[in-house]
XYZ file of C-alpha atoms in Angstrom:
354
model
C -0.058 0.195 -0.137
C 1.590 3.647 -1.112
C 4.834 1.436 -1.557
C 6.431 -1.919 -0.317
C 8.911 0.135 1.969
C 10.401 3.516 2.478
C 12.523 3.818 -0.657
C 9.352 2.242 -2.840
C 7.244 4.923 -1.133
C 9.739 7.847 -2.132
C 9.980 6.645 -5.573
C 6.312 6.074 -5.927
C 5.520 9.683 -4.862
C 8.452 11.020 -6.715
C 6.939 9.368 -10.096
C 3.256 10.766 -9.072
C 4.379 14.023 -8.311
C 6.464 14.549 -11.398
C 3.092 14.471 -13.417
C 0.551 15.861 -10.906
C 0.339 18.441 -8.346
C -0.428 16.800 -4.939
C -4.082 18.127 -4.477
C -4.706 16.321 -7.831
C -3.592 12.852 -6.159
C -6.060 10.806 -3.885
C -4.312 7.722 -2.218
C -7.181 5.550 -0.875
C -7.329 3.980 2.378
C -10.652 2.336 2.978
C -10.279 2.102 6.802
C -10.733 5.789 6.403
C -13.821 5.585 4.659
C -15.643 3.516 7.526
C -18.330 6.047 8.950
C -17.092 4.895 12.307
C -13.614 6.130 12.096
C -15.074 9.379 10.842
C -17.221 9.284 14.119
C -13.965 9.176 15.764
C -13.173 12.725 14.877
C -16.677 13.812 15.711
C -16.482 11.924 19.248
C -13.439 13.739 20.220
C -14.098 17.319 19.066
C -18.091 17.427 19.602
C -17.734 16.739 23.458
C -16.195 19.071 25.700
C -16.393 16.115 28.283
C -13.719 14.272 26.771
C -10.900 16.767 25.945
C -9.826 17.787 29.335
C -8.989 14.298 30.079
C -7.498 12.829 26.859
C -3.865 13.178 27.297
C -0.935 11.539 29.430
C -2.245 13.335 32.768
C -5.465 10.888 32.394
C -4.856 7.781 29.912
C -2.498 5.035 30.547
C -2.305 3.644 27.381
C -4.317 3.013 24.412
C -4.847 -0.310 22.699
C -5.746 -0.486 18.804
C -6.703 -3.804 17.350
C -7.584 -5.160 14.194
C -8.124 -8.741 13.991
C -9.498 -11.175 11.399
C -10.828 -14.638 11.817
C -9.991 -15.806 8.707
C -6.625 -17.231 7.352
C -4.861 -16.601 4.077
C -6.756 -18.406 2.292
C -6.005 -18.482 -1.296
C -4.030 -15.087 -1.302
C -0.984 -16.852 0.242
C 1.295 -16.121 -2.758
C 0.502 -12.262 -2.067
C 0.749 -12.596 1.450
C 3.817 -14.388 1.616
C 5.368 -10.687 -0.060
C 3.520 -8.616 2.172
C 2.994 -9.831 5.716
C 0.780 -8.039 8.597
C 3.535 -5.081 9.304
C 2.526 -4.044 5.735
C -0.705 -4.806 4.967
C -2.181 -3.675 8.022
C -0.184 -1.631 10.374
C 1.354 0.883 7.878
C -1.777 1.940 6.599
C -4.905 1.224 8.409
C -3.766 1.149 12.008
C -1.282 4.098 11.767
C -3.867 6.362 10.173
C -6.497 5.117 13.009
C -3.903 6.103 15.681
C -3.476 9.551 13.899
C -7.011 10.258 14.308
C -7.022 9.057 17.904
C -3.913 10.919 18.934
C -4.371 14.114 16.675
C -4.529 17.759 18.372
C -8.011 19.589 17.135
C -7.568 20.949 14.050
C -8.240 24.546 12.925
C -11.035 24.117 10.384
C -12.363 20.616 8.628
C -10.687 21.459 5.572
C -8.448 18.720 4.039
C -5.439 20.493 4.700
C -5.832 21.506 8.128
C -7.126 17.656 9.097
C -3.683 16.349 7.694
C -1.280 18.489 8.951
C -2.769 17.536 12.468
C -2.322 13.489 11.588
C 1.245 14.441 10.108
C 2.291 15.605 13.355
C 1.509 12.459 15.113
C 3.639 10.618 12.764
C 6.199 12.877 13.041
C 6.409 13.081 16.795
C 6.664 8.956 16.606
C 9.853 7.968 18.656
C 12.087 6.128 16.429
C 12.667 2.198 16.537
C 16.193 1.894 17.722
C 17.179 -1.601 16.578
C 18.763 -2.533 19.756
C 14.798 -1.889 21.187
C 13.018 -4.059 18.837
C 12.815 -7.011 20.421
C 10.990 -5.500 22.880
C 8.807 -3.181 21.280
C 7.754 -5.477 18.249
C 6.134 -9.072 18.775
C 5.692 -10.671 15.415
C 3.843 -14.317 15.055
C 2.683 -17.008 12.461
C -0.370 -19.170 13.157
C -0.185 -22.753 13.312
C -2.398 -25.681 12.688
C -5.432 -26.071 15.059
C -8.877 -27.125 15.769
C -11.447 -24.402 15.374
C -15.496 -24.931 15.483
C -14.353 -28.816 15.544
C -12.814 -27.946 12.123
C -9.089 -28.290 11.620
C -7.442 -24.824 10.317
C -4.237 -25.499 8.585
C -1.472 -23.594 9.113
C -0.166 -20.508 7.430
C 2.954 -22.722 6.095
C 0.400 -24.907 4.689
C -1.476 -22.454 2.418
C -0.604 -22.716 -0.899
C 2.253 -20.210 -2.301
C 3.909 -20.297 1.329
C 7.177 -21.242 1.648
C 7.635 -24.510 4.212
C 9.809 -22.402 5.905
C 8.357 -18.828 5.754
C 9.068 -16.268 8.086
C 6.480 -14.000 7.026
C 4.635 -12.521 10.048
C 0.468 -12.699 10.397
C 0.479 -10.996 13.427
C 2.096 -7.970 14.754
C 2.210 -6.198 18.066
C 3.926 -2.975 18.326
C 4.658 -0.433 21.053
C 4.646 3.222 20.016
C 5.493 6.138 21.757
C 4.368 9.628 20.569
C 6.923 12.491 21.465
C 4.975 15.166 22.385
C 2.805 17.691 24.928
C -0.064 15.429 25.126
C 1.040 12.071 24.800
C 4.488 11.719 26.174
C 5.187 8.768 28.264
C 1.842 7.128 27.371
C 2.161 4.287 24.909
C -0.239 3.302 21.802
C 0.027 -0.359 21.669
C -0.784 -1.822 18.021
C -2.043 -5.289 17.188
C -3.189 -7.039 14.300
C -3.437 -10.727 13.114
C -5.053 -13.510 10.795
C -6.233 -16.506 12.187
C -7.693 -15.146 15.599
C -11.099 -16.048 17.542
C -12.906 -13.039 15.754
C -13.172 -9.930 13.188
C -13.111 -6.757 14.809
C -11.309 -3.566 14.894
C -11.648 -1.188 17.916
C -9.661 1.384 20.084
C -9.713 0.997 23.763
C -8.254 4.020 25.868
C -7.216 2.907 29.489
C -7.580 5.689 31.986
C -5.570 5.649 35.284
C -6.807 4.670 38.410
C -8.058 7.268 40.977
C -5.585 8.949 42.956
C -6.650 7.002 46.023
C -8.165 3.764 45.640
C -10.615 4.288 48.101
C -12.480 0.877 47.494
C -9.348 -1.194 46.522
C -10.802 -3.837 49.003
C -13.788 -4.691 47.732
C -12.964 -3.599 44.183
C -11.999 -7.492 43.222
C -13.435 -7.578 39.477
C -12.648 -4.053 38.536
C -9.615 -1.971 38.257
C -9.581 1.108 35.992
C -12.186 2.874 33.799
C -11.519 2.216 29.818
C -13.625 3.556 26.666
C -13.684 1.376 24.013
C -14.539 2.978 20.431
C -15.483 -0.002 18.143
C -14.936 0.409 14.343
C -16.581 -2.904 13.185
C -18.789 -5.101 13.772
C -21.231 -3.888 15.846
C -19.956 -0.208 15.780
C -20.293 1.767 18.814
C -19.080 3.107 21.927
C -18.509 1.485 25.647
C -17.676 3.019 28.753
C -16.919 0.957 31.790
C -17.343 2.473 34.891
C -17.336 1.029 38.488
C -20.848 0.764 40.332
C -21.825 -0.845 43.519
C -23.642 -3.729 44.046
C -26.817 -3.351 45.564
C -27.132 -4.574 48.780
C -25.088 -3.920 52.049
C -21.171 -2.953 52.034
C -19.364 -1.135 48.910
C -18.782 -4.013 46.609
C -18.029 -2.632 43.490
C -18.349 -4.273 39.879
C -17.747 -2.972 36.546
C -20.696 -1.710 34.409
C -20.925 -0.997 30.856
C -22.444 2.028 29.322
C -23.033 1.578 25.902
C -24.159 2.921 22.759
C -24.657 1.662 18.820
C -24.136 3.625 15.963
C -26.958 1.689 14.368
C -29.059 3.657 16.976
C -28.577 6.728 14.930
C -29.978 5.666 11.508
C -32.145 2.829 10.206
C -30.835 4.142 6.605
C -28.386 2.066 4.591
C -24.968 3.494 5.166
C -22.337 3.394 1.892
C -19.742 1.077 1.767
C -16.304 2.760 2.493
C -14.843 2.591 -1.203
C -18.325 4.055 -2.161
C -18.261 6.880 0.123
C -14.382 7.654 -1.048
C -14.852 7.184 -4.777
C -17.903 9.858 -4.094
C -15.490 12.251 -2.500
C -12.899 11.637 -5.108
C -15.605 12.975 -7.616
C -16.577 15.905 -5.426
C -12.656 17.071 -4.812
C -12.492 16.227 -1.198
C -9.221 15.160 -0.304
C -10.211 15.104 3.579
C -10.048 11.201 3.633
C -7.105 10.711 1.584
C -3.653 10.438 2.585
C -0.883 12.731 1.624
C 2.151 11.668 0.387
C 4.596 13.038 3.006
C 2.208 11.303 5.818
C 2.808 7.756 3.714
C 6.670 8.570 3.596
C 6.510 9.519 7.346
C 4.470 6.291 8.314
C 6.945 4.040 6.282
C 10.316 6.045 7.816
C 8.956 4.905 11.227
C 8.720 1.301 10.345
C 11.343 0.670 8.071
C 13.842 -0.347 10.782
C 11.352 -3.081 11.806
C 11.756 -4.450 8.244
C 15.294 -4.246 7.940
C 15.612 -6.167 11.495
C 13.479 -8.964 10.575
C 15.335 -9.068 6.971
C 18.910 -8.923 8.372
C 18.776 -11.111 11.507
C 18.122 -14.405 10.913
C 17.089 -14.973 14.672
C 14.714 -12.462 15.411
C 11.944 -13.784 16.981
C 8.758 -15.323 15.019
C 6.370 -16.329 17.691
C 3.909 -19.299 16.494
C 0.416 -19.323 18.057
C -2.889 -21.737 17.241
C -5.126 -20.588 14.723
C -7.996 -19.441 16.949
C -6.236 -17.929 19.311
C -5.171 -14.186 20.227
C -2.062 -14.353 19.085
C 1.573 -14.877 20.424
C 1.512 -15.085 24.621
C 4.936 -12.778 24.418
C 2.787 -9.931 22.888
C 1.351 -9.212 26.287
C 4.904 -8.090 27.619
C 4.557 -5.122 25.446
C 1.398 -3.752 27.912
C 2.744 -1.963 31.126
C 1.220 -4.290 33.275
C 1.321 -7.738 31.196
C -0.745 -9.817 33.799
C -3.841 -7.520 32.973
C -3.585 -9.001 29.610
C -5.354 -7.330 26.411
C -8.910 -6.779 26.172
C -9.786 -9.631 23.770
C -13.305 -8.109 22.191
C -16.381 -10.423 21.199
C -18.343 -9.722 17.876
C -20.914 -8.046 20.213
C -19.701 -4.516 21.840
C -20.423 -5.397 25.290
C -19.237 -9.062 25.570
C -15.381 -10.002 26.961
C -15.870 -13.838 26.959
C -11.766 -14.948 26.112
C -12.766 -16.899 22.874
C -16.195 -15.553 21.950
C -16.714 -17.755 18.427
C -14.965 -20.914 19.655
């Protein structure tokens, strides 16, 4: 997408810009055409209650997950040359992170919005080779029984080498070095052959200054906000509430909203929306050339490390699981684990579809 690595992205941009002005180029990423991705902007900037706490002082860390339940199927030949980092992280997850972390734009013009997401990418702390093993985890799914059926491993797919080192799972811890987010990790995760198909952002807030109910709060830790992109799109806020009866036992309660409640009309598909915007000359939801190069520049050390180091770790994980256990080491407190979502926004069973 927009190049195979930093060098090819730069070459592609040079070729395009030699013929067209940047304002004539529409680099499409269908994730930006999803209704709920666009709603991230409205959710953040139309509601005054979130802006005061949308920063390092109140947010502990942020998870961004894009999970797919299918394996590579008949696309093994393509995937062997791409992998999860190129297929999902460089474009989809980075763009979602840009919208979550950006500063309020001066207006809703295409340049104003894209200027702010570019600043996020420019603020990413470079990934040093010495730290790559501690900040990036890659995996590859193996054969397992899912829903009573044997699901072949990645290396069994047509077009895949028998000793392939291509990743089907990536988890990455990113640090944004700016005034808003310094010290707050953004942890991105994507993979194939996971328990369900889901894309969401989870904002984990810091604990209260004084844990007044610590002794009676066995099942609830900190507040979190879930922004579900697909499926069952919506918003879920987890808060602690008192269990009815005597004492002060606290349990988690979800305050949820589904975007389907806003309208019963058919919403256009992502590509429909983006192609219409292109015809109308609206570049708001299209990616600018400098942003693609900046994202590739950030991720290029990861690709170089994997290609140059034969012993760079590649962890196996069973098809139908949530990926390598080592990915939990990227979290501030690995014992807490990832949020492992189900298709339904409010459900949190670990293996919801198995």
